[in-house]
Coordinates of C-alpha atoms in Angstrom, one line a residue:
Chain L
M389 CA 0.4 0.3 -0.2
S390 CA 1.4 3.3 -0.6
Q391 CA 1.1 6.2 1.5
T392 CA -0.4 9.4 -0.1
G393 CA -2.0 12.7 0.8
D394 CA -5.4 10.7 1.7
P395 CA -7.9 13.0 3.4
A396 CA -8.8 10.1 5.3
R397 CA -5.5 9.5 6.9
P398 CA -5.4 10.7 10.8
Q399 CA -3.8 13.4 12.0
P400 CA -0.4 12.7 14.0
A401 CA -1.3 12.7 17.3
A402 CA -0.4 14.8 20.3
H403 CA 3.1 16.3 21.1
I404 CA 3.8 17.7 17.9
P405 CA 7.3 19.0 17.9
F406 CA 7.1 22.6 17.6
I407 CA 8.7 23.2 13.9
E408 CA 6.0 20.9 12.6
R409 CA 3.3 22.9 14.1
M410 CA 5.0 25.7 12.8
A411 CA 4.6 24.0 9.2
G412 CA 1.1 23.8 9.4
W413 CA 0.7 27.5 10.4
I414 CA 2.9 28.6 7.2
A415 CA 1.2 25.8 4.9
V416 CA -2.3 27.8 5.9
L417 CA -0.4 31.2 5.1
G418 CA 0.8 29.7 1.8
G419 CA -2.8 28.7 0.7
L420 CA -4.1 32.2 2.0
L421 CA -1.4 33.2 -0.5
L422 CA -2.8 31.0 -3.0
L423 CA -6.2 32.4 -2.4
A424 CA -5.1 35.6 -3.0
M425 CA -3.8 35.0 -6.1
A426 CA -6.8 33.2 -7.3
G427 CA -8.5 36.5 -6.5
L428 CA -6.2 38.4 -8.3
V429 CA -6.4 36.2 -11.5
V430 CA -10.2 36.3 -11.1
V431 CA -10.1 40.3 -10.8
S432 CA -8.0 40.3 -13.9
V433 CA -10.3 38.4 -15.9
I434 CA -13.2 40.4 -15.1
G435 CA -11.0 43.7 -15.8
R436 CA -10.4 41.9 -19.2
R437 CA -13.5 40.7 -20.3
F438 CA -15.9 43.3 -19.0
F439 CA -13.7 46.6 -18.5
N440 CA -10.9 46.1 -21.2
S441 CA -7.9 46.7 -18.4
P442 CA -6.6 43.6 -17.2
V443 CA -4.4 43.7 -14.3
N444 CA -0.8 44.4 -15.7
G445 CA 1.3 41.2 -15.3
D446 CA -1.2 39.1 -13.3
F447 CA 0.9 36.5 -15.1
E448 CA 3.9 37.1 -13.5
L449 CA 2.8 37.7 -9.8
V450 CA 0.5 34.5 -9.9
S451 CA 3.5 32.6 -10.6
M452 CA 5.3 33.9 -8.3
G453 CA 3.0 33.9 -5.8
A454 CA 2.0 30.4 -6.3
A455 CA 6.2 29.2 -6.3
I456 CA 5.6 30.6 -2.8
A457 CA 2.9 28.9 -1.7
V458 CA 4.2 25.4 -3.0
F459 CA 7.4 25.9 -1.1
T460 CA 5.5 27.0 2.2
F461 CA 3.4 23.5 1.5
L462 CA 6.7 21.1 1.5
P463 CA 7.6 21.4 5.3
Y464 CA 3.4 20.6 5.8
T465 CA 3.3 17.7 3.6
Q466 CA 6.5 15.9 5.5
A467 CA 5.2 16.9 8.6
R468 CA 2.3 14.8 7.8
R469 CA 4.4 12.4 6.2
G470 CA 2.4 12.6 3.1
N471 CA 5.3 12.0 0.3
I472 CA 4.0 9.0 -1.7
L473 CA 6.3 5.8 -1.0
V474 CA 5.7 1.9 -1.8
D475 CA 5.7 -0.1 1.4
T476 CA 4.3 -3.5 -0.4
F477 CA 7.9 -5.0 -0.2
T478 CA 8.8 -4.2 3.2
N479 CA 5.8 -4.7 5.3
W480 CA 6.6 -8.2 6.3
L481 CA 9.6 -6.6 8.1
P482 CA 8.8 -5.6 12.2
A483 CA 7.0 -2.3 12.5
R484 CA 10.2 -1.0 14.4
T485 CA 12.4 -1.9 11.6
N486 CA 10.2 -0.1 8.9
R487 CA 10.1 2.6 11.5
L488 CA 13.9 3.0 11.4
I489 CA 14.4 2.8 7.3
D490 CA 11.5 5.7 7.1
A491 CA 13.7 7.8 9.7
F492 CA 16.9 7.2 7.5
W493 CA 14.9 8.0 4.4
D494 CA 14.2 11.2 6.2
V495 CA 17.4 11.8 6.9
V496 CA 18.5 11.8 3.5
Y497 CA 15.5 14.1 2.3
A498 CA 16.4 16.3 4.9
A499 CA 20.2 16.2 3.2
T500 CA 19.1 16.5 0.0
M501 CA 16.5 19.4 0.8
G502 CA 19.4 21.0 2.7
F503 CA 21.5 20.7 -0.2
L504 CA 18.7 22.4 -3.1
A505 CA 18.4 25.3 0.2
V506 CA 21.9 26.2 -0.6
C507 CA 21.6 26.1 -4.3
L508 CA 18.6 28.4 -3.8
I509 CA 20.6 31.0 -1.9
D510 CA 23.3 31.1 -4.0
G511 CA 20.9 31.5 -7.0
A512 CA 19.2 34.2 -4.7
Y513 CA 22.4 36.3 -4.6
E514 CA 23.0 35.7 -8.3
H515 CA 19.7 37.1 -8.9
Y516 CA 20.6 40.3 -6.4
R517 CA 23.7 40.7 -8.2
T518 CA 22.5 40.4 -11.3
G519 CA 19.4 42.9 -10.2
Q520 CA 17.1 40.3 -12.6
T521 CA 13.8 41.4 -12.3
T522 CA 10.3 40.1 -14.3
M523 CA 9.7 40.9 -17.4
L524 CA 6.7 43.4 -17.3
L525 CA 6.6 44.4 -13.8
Q526 CA 10.1 44.9 -13.0
V527 CA 9.9 43.0 -9.3
A528 CA 13.0 41.7 -8.5
I529 CA 13.1 38.1 -8.1
W530 CA 15.7 37.7 -6.0
P531 CA 13.4 38.2 -2.6
A532 CA 10.8 35.3 -3.9
I533 CA 14.2 33.0 -4.4
A534 CA 15.5 33.6 -0.9
L535 CA 12.5 33.1 0.3
S536 CA 12.1 29.7 -1.4
A537 CA 15.5 28.9 0.2
A538 CA 14.3 29.7 3.5
L539 CA 11.3 27.7 3.4
M540 CA 13.5 24.8 2.5
V541 CA 15.5 25.2 5.3
L542 CA 12.2 24.6 6.9
L543 CA 11.7 21.6 5.5
T544 CA 15.2 20.3 6.3
M545 CA 14.6 21.1 9.7
V546 CA 11.2 19.4 9.8
A547 CA 12.4 16.5 8.1
L548 CA 15.0 15.8 10.7
A549 CA 12.3 16.5 13.3
T550 CA 10.2 13.8 11.9
A551 CA 13.4 11.0 11.6
L552 CA 14.0 11.7 15.5
R553 CA 10.2 11.0 16.1
L554 CA 10.4 8.0 14.1
I555 CA 13.6 6.7 15.8
R556 CA 11.8 7.4 19.3
G557 CA 8.6 5.6 18.5
Q558 CA 6.4 8.2 18.4
L559 CA 5.4 8.4 14.8
Chain R
M1353 CA 29.9 3.4 -19.4
S1354 CA 27.9 4.7 -22.2
G1355 CA 24.4 6.9 -21.6
L1356 CA 22.3 4.1 -22.6
T1357 CA 23.8 1.6 -19.7
L1358 CA 23.8 4.4 -17.5
A1359 CA 20.2 5.0 -18.1
F1360 CA 19.1 1.4 -17.2
F1361 CA 21.4 1.4 -14.1
G1362 CA 19.8 4.6 -13.3
F1363 CA 16.3 2.9 -13.5
G1364 CA 17.3 0.2 -11.9
A1365 CA 18.8 2.0 -9.4
M1366 CA 15.5 4.0 -8.6
L1367 CA 13.2 0.9 -8.6
L1368 CA 14.9 -0.6 -5.8
L1369 CA 15.1 2.5 -3.9
I1370 CA 11.6 3.0 -4.2
A1371 CA 11.4 -0.9 -2.9
L1372 CA 13.1 -0.2 -0.4
R1373 CA 10.8 2.4 0.6
M1374 CA 12.3 5.5 -0.5
P1375 CA 9.7 8.3 -1.2
I1376 CA 9.2 8.3 -4.8
G1377 CA 9.9 12.1 -5.5
L1378 CA 13.3 11.8 -3.1
S1379 CA 14.5 8.7 -5.5
M1380 CA 13.9 9.9 -8.6
L1381 CA 15.7 13.2 -7.6
V1382 CA 19.0 11.3 -6.1
V1383 CA 19.5 8.9 -8.9
G1384 CA 18.8 11.6 -11.3
A1385 CA 21.2 13.5 -9.7
L1386 CA 23.8 11.2 -9.4
G1387 CA 23.2 10.1 -12.7
F1388 CA 23.5 14.2 -13.9
V1389 CA 27.0 14.4 -12.0
Y1390 CA 28.4 11.2 -13.0
Q1391 CA 28.0 12.4 -16.7
S1392 CA 29.1 15.9 -16.3
S1393 CA 30.3 17.7 -13.2
W1394 CA 29.2 18.5 -9.5
G1395 CA 29.6 22.0 -10.8
A1396 CA 27.5 21.7 -13.7
F1397 CA 24.6 20.2 -11.3
F1398 CA 25.1 22.8 -8.8
S1399 CA 24.7 25.9 -11.3
Y1400 CA 21.7 23.7 -13.2
M1401 CA 19.7 23.4 -9.3
K1402 CA 21.0 26.7 -8.4
T1403 CA 17.4 28.4 -9.4
N1404 CA 16.1 25.2 -11.1
T1405 CA 13.5 24.5 -7.9
Y1406 CA 12.3 28.4 -7.8
H1407 CA 12.0 28.6 -11.7
Q1408 CA 10.0 24.9 -11.9
F1409 CA 7.7 25.9 -9.6
A1410 CA 7.6 29.6 -10.4
N1411 CA 5.5 28.3 -13.7
Y1412 CA 2.2 29.9 -14.7
T1413 CA 0.8 26.4 -16.1
L1414 CA 1.9 24.4 -13.4
S1415 CA 0.0 26.4 -10.9
V1416 CA -3.0 25.1 -12.7
I1417 CA -2.7 22.3 -10.3
P1418 CA -2.7 23.6 -6.5
L1419 CA -5.7 26.0 -7.8
F1420 CA -7.5 23.1 -9.2
I1421 CA -6.8 21.2 -5.6
L1422 CA -8.0 24.0 -3.6
M1423 CA -10.7 24.5 -6.0
G1424 CA -11.8 20.6 -5.0
A1425 CA -10.8 20.5 -1.6
L1426 CA -13.5 23.5 -0.6
A1427 CA -15.8 21.7 -2.9
E1428 CA -15.1 18.6 -0.7
R1429 CA -16.1 20.6 2.4
S1430 CA -18.5 22.8 1.2
G1431 CA -21.2 19.1 1.5
I1432 CA -22.1 19.4 -2.1
S1433 CA -21.3 16.0 -2.2
T1434 CA -24.4 15.1 -0.2
A1435 CA -26.4 17.5 -2.0
L1436 CA -25.4 16.2 -5.3
F1437 CA -26.0 12.7 -4.6
R1438 CA -29.2 13.5 -3.2
A1439 CA -30.1 15.0 -6.3
A1440 CA -28.8 11.8 -8.3
E1441 CA -30.7 9.5 -5.8
A1442 CA -33.8 11.7 -6.4
F1443 CA -33.8 10.8 -10.0
A1444 CA -32.2 7.2 -10.0
G1445 CA -33.2 5.9 -6.9
R1446 CA -36.1 4.2 -7.8
L1447 CA -34.5 1.4 -10.2
R1448 CA -32.9 -1.7 -9.0
G1449 CA -29.1 -0.5 -7.9
G1450 CA -30.4 2.8 -8.6
L1451 CA -28.6 4.1 -5.3
A1452 CA -25.1 2.9 -6.8
M1453 CA -26.2 4.4 -10.1
A1454 CA -26.9 7.9 -8.1
V1455 CA -23.2 7.6 -6.7
I1456 CA -21.9 7.3 -10.1
W1457 CA -24.0 10.1 -11.4
A1458 CA -23.2 12.5 -8.7
C1459 CA -19.3 11.4 -8.9
T1460 CA -19.3 12.6 -12.4
A1461 CA -20.9 15.8 -11.5
F1462 CA -18.4 16.0 -8.5
G1463 CA -15.7 15.3 -11.1
A1464 CA -16.6 18.5 -13.2
I1465 CA -15.3 20.6 -10.1
C1466 CA -12.8 18.4 -8.8
G1467 CA -9.7 17.2 -10.3
S1468 CA -8.6 14.4 -8.2
S1469 CA -9.9 10.7 -7.6
V1470 CA -8.7 10.3 -4.3
A1471 CA -10.6 13.3 -3.1
T1472 CA -13.6 12.4 -5.0
T1473 CA -13.5 8.6 -3.5
A1474 CA -13.0 10.1 0.2
T1475 CA -16.0 12.6 -0.1
F1476 CA -18.5 9.8 -1.3
G1477 CA -17.0 7.6 0.9
R1478 CA -18.5 9.6 3.3
A1479 CA -21.6 11.2 1.7
A1480 CA -23.0 8.3 -0.2
L1481 CA -21.8 5.2 2.1
P1482 CA -23.9 5.4 5.1
E1483 CA -27.1 5.5 2.7
L1484 CA -26.1 2.5 0.5
Q1485 CA -25.5 0.7 3.7
R1486 CA -28.8 1.9 5.0
Y1487 CA -30.5 0.3 2.3
K1488 CA -28.5 -3.0 2.6
Y1489 CA -27.0 -2.7 -0.3
D1490 CA -23.9 -5.5 -0.2
G1491 CA -20.6 -4.5 1.2
G1492 CA -18.5 -4.6 -1.5
F1493 CA -20.9 -3.7 -4.5
A1494 CA -21.5 -0.5 -2.5
T1495 CA -17.5 0.0 -1.6
G1496 CA -16.6 -1.0 -5.3
T1497 CA -19.4 1.3 -6.7
I1498 CA -17.2 4.6 -5.0
A1499 CA -14.1 3.3 -5.7
I1500 CA -15.0 3.2 -9.5
G1501 CA -17.2 6.3 -8.7
G1502 CA -14.0 8.3 -7.6
T1503 CA -12.0 7.4 -10.7
L1504 CA -14.3 10.3 -12.5
G1505 CA -12.6 13.0 -10.4
I1506 CA -10.0 12.7 -13.1
L1507 CA -11.8 11.2 -16.1
I1508 CA -14.1 14.1 -15.9
P1509 CA -12.4 17.5 -17.0
P1510 CA -10.6 19.4 -14.9
S1511 CA -8.2 16.7 -14.0
V1512 CA -4.7 16.7 -12.4
I1513 CA -3.3 13.8 -14.0
L1514 CA -4.1 15.6 -17.5
V1515 CA -2.6 18.8 -16.4
V1516 CA 0.6 16.6 -15.7
Y1517 CA 0.5 14.9 -19.0
A1518 CA 0.1 17.9 -20.5
I1519 CA 2.8 19.6 -18.5
T1520 CA 5.0 16.6 -19.1
T1521 CA 4.4 16.0 -23.2
E1522 CA 4.1 20.0 -23.8
Q1523 CA 0.6 19.8 -24.9
N1524 CA -2.5 21.8 -24.8
I1525 CA -4.5 21.7 -21.8
A1526 CA -7.4 22.9 -22.9
K1527 CA -7.4 20.3 -25.9
L1528 CA -6.6 17.4 -23.4
F1529 CA -9.9 19.2 -21.3
K1530 CA -12.0 18.8 -24.6
A1531 CA -10.4 15.2 -25.5
A1532 CA -11.6 13.8 -22.2
L1533 CA -15.3 14.7 -21.8
I1534 CA -16.9 12.2 -24.2
P1535 CA -14.5 9.3 -22.6
G1536 CA -15.0 10.7 -19.7
L1537 CA -19.2 10.6 -19.7
M1538 CA -18.6 7.1 -21.9
A1539 CA -17.7 5.8 -18.5
A1540 CA -20.3 7.0 -16.3
L1541 CA -22.6 5.5 -18.6
F1542 CA -20.8 2.2 -19.1
Y1543 CA -20.1 1.8 -15.0
C1544 CA -24.2 2.1 -14.7
I1545 CA -24.4 -0.3 -17.3
A1546 CA -22.1 -2.9 -15.2
I1547 CA -24.5 -1.7 -12.1
A1548 CA -28.0 -2.8 -14.0
W1549 CA -25.9 -5.9 -15.1
V1550 CA -24.7 -6.8 -11.7
V1551 CA -27.7 -6.6 -10.1
R1552 CA -29.7 -8.1 -12.5
R1553 CA -27.7 -11.5 -12.4
R1554 CA -27.1 -11.0 -8.4
P1555 CA -30.6 -9.1 -7.4
H1556 CA -29.6 -9.5 -3.7
L1557 CA -26.3 -7.2 -3.7
A1558 CA -29.0 -4.0 -4.0
P1559 CA -32.4 -4.9 -2.2
E1560 CA -35.2 -3.2 -3.9
A1561 CA -36.1 -0.1 -1.8
E1562 CA -38.9 2.3 -1.4
V1563 CA -36.3 5.1 -1.6
H1564 CA -37.8 8.6 -0.6
V1565 CA -37.1 10.7 -3.7
G1566 CA -38.1 14.0 -2.2
N1567 CA -39.1 16.9 -4.4
R1568 CA -36.7 17.0 -7.5
L1569 CA -36.8 20.4 -8.1
K1570 CA -35.6 21.3 -4.5
V1571 CA -32.7 19.0 -4.4
L1572 CA -31.9 20.3 -7.6
A1573 CA -32.3 23.9 -6.0
A1574 CA -29.5 23.2 -3.7
V1575 CA -26.8 21.9 -6.4
W1576 CA -27.3 24.4 -9.2
P1577 CA -24.9 27.1 -8.3
V1578 CA -22.0 24.0 -8.0
L1579 CA -22.9 23.0 -11.3
L1580 CA -22.9 26.2 -12.9
I1581 CA -19.8 26.7 -11.5
A1582 CA -18.4 23.6 -13.2
V1583 CA -20.3 24.4 -16.5
I1584 CA -18.7 27.9 -16.2
V1585 CA -15.0 26.4 -15.6
V1586 CA -14.9 23.9 -17.7
G1587 CA -16.9 25.9 -20.7
G1588 CA -15.0 29.0 -20.2
I1589 CA -11.6 26.5 -20.8
Y1590 CA -13.3 25.2 -23.9
G1591 CA -14.6 28.4 -25.4
G1592 CA -11.3 30.3 -24.9
V1593 CA -13.0 32.7 -22.1
F1594 CA -10.1 31.8 -20.0
T1595 CA -6.7 29.8 -19.5
P1596 CA -6.7 26.3 -17.4
T1597 CA -5.5 28.5 -15.0
E1598 CA -7.6 31.3 -15.0
G1599 CA -10.4 28.6 -14.9
A1600 CA -9.2 27.3 -11.8
A1601 CA -8.7 30.4 -9.9
F1602 CA -12.2 31.5 -10.9
G1603 CA -13.5 28.3 -9.4
A1604 CA -11.8 28.2 -6.2
I1605 CA -13.2 31.6 -5.6
A1606 CA -16.5 30.9 -6.7
M1607 CA -16.8 28.1 -4.6
L1608 CA -15.4 29.6 -1.5
L1609 CA -18.0 32.2 -2.0
V1610 CA -20.7 29.9 -2.3
G1611 CA -19.9 28.1 0.5
L1612 CA -19.8 31.3 2.5
L1613 CA -23.2 32.4 1.0
Q1614 CA -25.0 29.3 1.6
R1615 CA -22.9 29.3 5.0
S1616 CA -21.9 25.5 4.3
L1617 CA -18.3 26.4 4.7
S1618 CA -17.0 27.3 8.3
L1619 CA -14.0 28.8 9.4
E1620 CA -12.9 25.6 10.2
A1621 CA -13.8 23.7 7.2
I1622 CA -11.7 26.7 5.1
V1623 CA -8.5 26.0 7.1
G1624 CA -9.0 22.3 6.4
A1625 CA -9.2 23.0 2.8
L1626 CA -6.1 25.1 2.8
K1627 CA -4.4 22.2 4.5
Q1628 CA -5.7 19.6 2.1
T1629 CA -4.4 21.5 -0.3
A1630 CA -1.0 21.7 1.1
D1631 CA -0.7 18.0 1.9
T1632 CA -1.4 17.2 -1.8
T1633 CA 0.0 19.8 -3.6
G1634 CA 3.6 19.2 -1.6
M1635 CA 3.2 15.8 -2.3
I1636 CA 2.7 16.2 -6.2
F1637 CA 5.6 19.0 -6.6
I1638 CA 8.0 16.8 -4.5
I1639 CA 7.1 14.1 -7.7
L1640 CA 7.1 16.9 -10.0
L1641 CA 10.6 18.2 -9.0
G1642 CA 12.1 14.6 -8.7
S1643 CA 10.7 13.7 -12.3
E1644 CA 12.2 17.2 -13.4
V1645 CA 15.9 16.2 -12.6
F1646 CA 15.5 12.7 -13.0
N1647 CA 14.3 13.4 -17.1
A1648 CA 17.4 15.8 -17.1
F1649 CA 19.8 13.2 -16.4
L1650 CA 17.6 10.7 -18.7
A1651 CA 17.6 13.6 -21.7
R1652 CA 21.8 13.8 -21.3
S1653 CA 21.9 9.9 -21.6
Q1654 CA 19.9 9.8 -24.9
M1655 CA 18.2 6.9 -23.9
P1656 CA 14.3 8.2 -24.8
T1657 CA 15.6 9.2 -28.8
L1658 CA 17.3 5.7 -28.3
A1659 CA 14.2 3.5 -27.3
A1660 CA 11.9 5.3 -29.8
E1661 CA 14.4 4.8 -32.8
W1662 CA 14.5 1.3 -31.7
V1663 CA 11.1 0.6 -31.6
T1664 CA 10.8 2.3 -35.0
S1665 CA 13.3 0.1 -36.4
Q1666 CA 11.4 -3.2 -35.6
G1667 CA 8.9 -2.7 -38.0
L1668 CA 6.2 -3.5 -36.0
P1669 CA 2.3 -2.3 -36.8
P1670 CA 1.8 1.0 -34.9
Y1671 CA -1.3 -0.8 -33.1
V1672 CA 0.7 -3.6 -31.6
V1673 CA 3.2 -0.9 -29.8
M1674 CA 0.4 0.9 -28.7
V1675 CA -1.3 -2.3 -27.1
C1676 CA 1.9 -3.5 -25.3
L1677 CA 2.4 0.1 -24.4
L1678 CA -1.0 0.1 -22.8
A1679 CA -1.0 -3.3 -21.4
L1680 CA 2.5 -2.3 -19.6
Y1681 CA 0.9 0.7 -18.3
I1682 CA -2.2 -1.8 -16.8
L1683 CA 0.6 -3.7 -15.6
L1684 CA 2.6 -1.1 -13.9
G1685 CA -0.7 0.7 -12.8
A1686 CA -1.4 -2.2 -10.7
V1687 CA 1.5 -2.1 -8.7
M1688 CA 2.6 1.6 -8.6
D1689 CA 1.6 5.1 -7.8
E1690 CA -0.2 6.2 -10.8
L1691 CA 1.4 10.2 -10.9
A1692 CA 5.0 8.8 -10.8
M1693 CA 4.4 5.8 -13.1
L1694 CA 3.3 8.5 -15.6
L1695 CA 6.0 11.2 -14.7
L1696 CA 8.9 8.1 -15.2
T1697 CA 7.4 6.7 -18.4
L1698 CA 6.1 9.4 -20.4
P1699 CA 9.8 10.7 -21.4
V1700 CA 10.8 7.2 -23.1
F1701 CA 7.3 6.0 -24.2
F1702 CA 5.8 9.8 -25.6
P1703 CA 8.8 9.6 -27.8
I1704 CA 7.8 6.6 -29.2
V1705 CA 4.2 6.9 -29.6
Q1706 CA 5.2 10.3 -31.3
A1707 CA 7.6 8.3 -34.0
L1708 CA 4.4 6.0 -35.2
D1709 CA 2.2 6.6 -37.6
F1710 CA -1.3 6.3 -36.6
G1711 CA -2.8 8.2 -39.9
L1712 CA -3.2 11.0 -37.4
P1713 CA -1.4 14.4 -37.3
A1714 CA 1.3 14.1 -34.5
D1715 CA -0.8 16.7 -31.7
E1716 CA -3.9 14.6 -32.3
V1717 CA -1.7 11.4 -31.3
A1718 CA -0.5 13.3 -28.4
I1719 CA -3.8 13.9 -27.5
W1720 CA -5.2 11.1 -28.1
F1721 CA -2.9 9.1 -26.1
G1722 CA -3.1 11.0 -23.2
I1723 CA -7.0 10.2 -23.0
L1724 CA -5.7 6.3 -23.4
V1725 CA -3.2 7.1 -20.5
L1726 CA -6.0 8.6 -18.4
I1727 CA -8.2 5.6 -19.1
V1728 CA -5.2 3.1 -17.8
V1729 CA -4.4 5.4 -14.8
G1730 CA -8.2 5.3 -14.1
I1731 CA -8.1 1.2 -14.2
G1732 CA -4.5 1.4 -11.9
L1733 CA -6.2 3.4 -9.4
T1734 CA -8.8 0.7 -8.6
A1735 CA -7.4 -2.5 -9.3
P1736 CA -5.5 -4.9 -7.3
P1737 CA -3.2 -5.5 -5.3
I1738 CA -2.5 -1.6 -5.3
G1739 CA -5.6 0.6 -6.2
L1740 CA -5.3 3.6 -4.4
N1741 CA -9.0 4.6 -4.8
V1742 CA -9.6 1.1 -2.9
F1743 CA -7.1 2.2 -0.1
V1744 CA -9.2 5.3 0.5
I1745 CA -12.5 3.8 0.7
S1746 CA -11.5 0.7 2.6
S1747 CA -10.3 3.1 5.1
I1748 CA -13.4 5.1 5.7
A1749 CA -15.6 1.1 5.1
R1750 CA -13.6 -0.6 8.4
T1751 CA -16.2 -3.1 8.1
V1752 CA -16.0 -4.1 4.6
P1753 CA -12.9 -6.6 3.9
I1754 CA -10.4 -5.1 1.1
A1755 CA -10.8 -8.2 -0.8
S1756 CA -14.7 -7.9 -1.1
T1757 CA -14.1 -4.2 -2.5
Y1758 CA -11.6 -5.6 -5.1
R1759 CA -14.8 -8.3 -5.9
G1760 CA -16.8 -5.2 -6.3
V1761 CA -14.9 -3.3 -8.5
L1762 CA -13.9 -6.2 -10.9
P1763 CA -17.1 -5.3 -13.0
F1764 CA -16.0 -2.3 -13.6
I1765 CA -12.2 -2.9 -14.9
G1766 CA -14.0 -5.1 -17.4
M1767 CA -16.4 -2.1 -18.3
D1768 CA -12.8 0.3 -18.4
I1769 CA -11.0 -2.4 -21.0
I1770 CA -14.0 -2.5 -23.2
R1771 CA -13.9 1.5 -23.2
L1772 CA -10.2 1.4 -23.7
G1773 CA -10.7 -0.6 -26.4
L1774 CA -13.1 1.3 -28.0
V1775 CA -10.8 4.6 -27.6
V1776 CA -8.1 2.9 -29.1
A1777 CA -9.9 1.4 -32.3
F1778 CA -11.8 5.1 -32.8
P1779 CA -9.5 7.7 -31.9
S1780 CA -12.5 10.2 -32.7
L1781 CA -14.1 9.3 -29.5
A1782 CA -11.5 11.9 -27.8
L1783 CA -10.6 13.8 -31.0
W1784 CA -14.5 14.7 -32.0
L1785 CA -14.9 17.5 -29.8
V1786 CA -11.3 18.9 -30.1
R1787 CA -11.8 19.3 -33.5
V1788 CA -15.1 20.6 -33.6
L1789 CA -14.5 23.2 -30.5
S1790 CA -11.4 24.6 -32.7

C-alpha cells in the first residue's frame, strides 16, 4: 500500500514538536497566498472581459505567488509524512525496522533538501547581484528565491524532526 | 559507461530504492542527480539546480495544479457531494441498483469541479456510503461502486493527471480537457450498465427499496450553483474564454463564495481545505521536482531518443506497439503510484508514440494518447493489488474486507477495458470534440 495525501489518513497525534506545528501555520499562510493569487486572477479576468483593463502582469505575480505557496506546502507535507512511498515489499518486516528505514530516508530527504536550500541561496544571491527582474512589472526576483530558500531550510528541519520522532517511536 | 547503460542502471537503482521504502520523488531526485553528476560534474549540477527548483515551481501553467486542488478541497468540505448524491438519488433511486447509479452520476458531476480521484472517493465514501448501507446494499458492491466512482474525479475534466500529462509532454491542457469529456461520460454510462448487469444477475446485492426521492426541484435547487460553477470553469476553458489557470482560480474563488453564502463553509472547514491543498500539492510537487531532475539525466543519456528509434526500426504495426504500451501501463498501474508511473514512463514512451504513424497528425496522436493514458490510470487506481481508491474507501468503510471491494470493482474494470478498446479503435471518440471546438 502506498502512502499518499489521503484525506482519511488520521492527523498525527499529540506531542507534535513546535517546528512541525509551525509548518502547519505556514502552510495555511501559503494557502491564503494561493487564494489571494486566485482572487487576483479573477479580478484580472473580469477586468479584461468587461472593462478591457486586465491587471498588468498578473501572470508574473501569480507564478511567483504560486511558487512561494508551493514552497510553504512542502514542510507541511513532510510533517504529515505525506510523500508517496511504496511499502509493499517491506511490510513483512517488524514495524520498528520499517520506522527506522523511514527515519533513514527522512535524514536523506533532509540532506537533499538542505542541498537544494544551499543551491537556492546561491541562486538568490546571483539574481540579487545581477538585479534580475520580471519582464513586465520589473519586480526583483531575488526576494522570492531567498524566501523559497528559507522555506527549504524549514523543510530540512521538519524532515529531521520527523526522523527523530520515528526513531523514538512517536510516529 | 555508455549513456544507455547508465540510463538502465539509473532506472534499476531507482526502482530498487523505491522498493526499499524511499519516497518516490526523493528517489527520482537522488538517482537523477547522481546520474547527472556522473555524466558531467558537481559544478554543472550545482549551477543547474541553483534556481531550477524556484523556476520550475514559478511556472504559470503549473500553478493550475494547486488551484484545482484548492477548488476541489473547498467543494469537498462544502457538503456539495451529499447534495449531489441526494439529487442523483431523486432521479435514479427507484431503479434497481439505483442508489449505486446515483453514486456514479453524483461523482460525474463532482468530477467536473474536482480534479482528483482520491478526494472524490473520500468525499463520496462519507456522503454516500451510509445511505447505501442503510438500504442494505452489499458491502463490497457499495465500496466498489464508490471506488470506481472516484476515478470519475480525474476522468471528467478538470483533471490533475491530464494537467501533469500536458506539462510533461508539452501539450495544450484545454485540448486534453476537451478530448476527455466524451470518454469520461462514456465511463459513467458504462459503469451504470455494469451496475444494471450485476444487480440483474445477483439481485441480493442491491435490495429493492422504497427510496424516498423527495422533491426533485428542491434537491436540484441545492446543487445548481455548483453545477453552474462547473459549467463556467470547464466551458470557459473549452471556449477559450480563459486559460486553465484562470478557470481554476475562478472555480476556487466561486466555490469559496458559494460556500460562504450558503453558510456551508465554516472557518474551520476553510482552514482544513487549505491544509488539505497544502498536503496534496506538496506531495505532487516533490514528485514533479524529482522527475524533472531524473529526466534531465535521462535526456543527457539519450535513452528516450534511442528507445524510440529502436522501436520504430522493429517495423511493428503501430497499433501493436500501442497495445503493448497500454498493457504495460495496466500492469505498472496495478503495482505503482499512477502519478509517479506517468512521470517516469512518459519521457520514454511519449517519443515512441510520437514516432509511430497512426494516420493522424502528431498533435492529435499526443492528445489521443493522453486520453488512453488517463483511462489506464483510472484502471490502475482501482485494480488489485495496489489500487489507491480502494485503499481510501477501505480506510472509511472498515467493516468491508478489502478483498470484497476488489471483487466489487471487477465488473467496472471490465467495462474500463472495453472502453479502452473502443477509444484505441476509434480515436475520434476523444478527438471529435477537440476538432469541433477549435
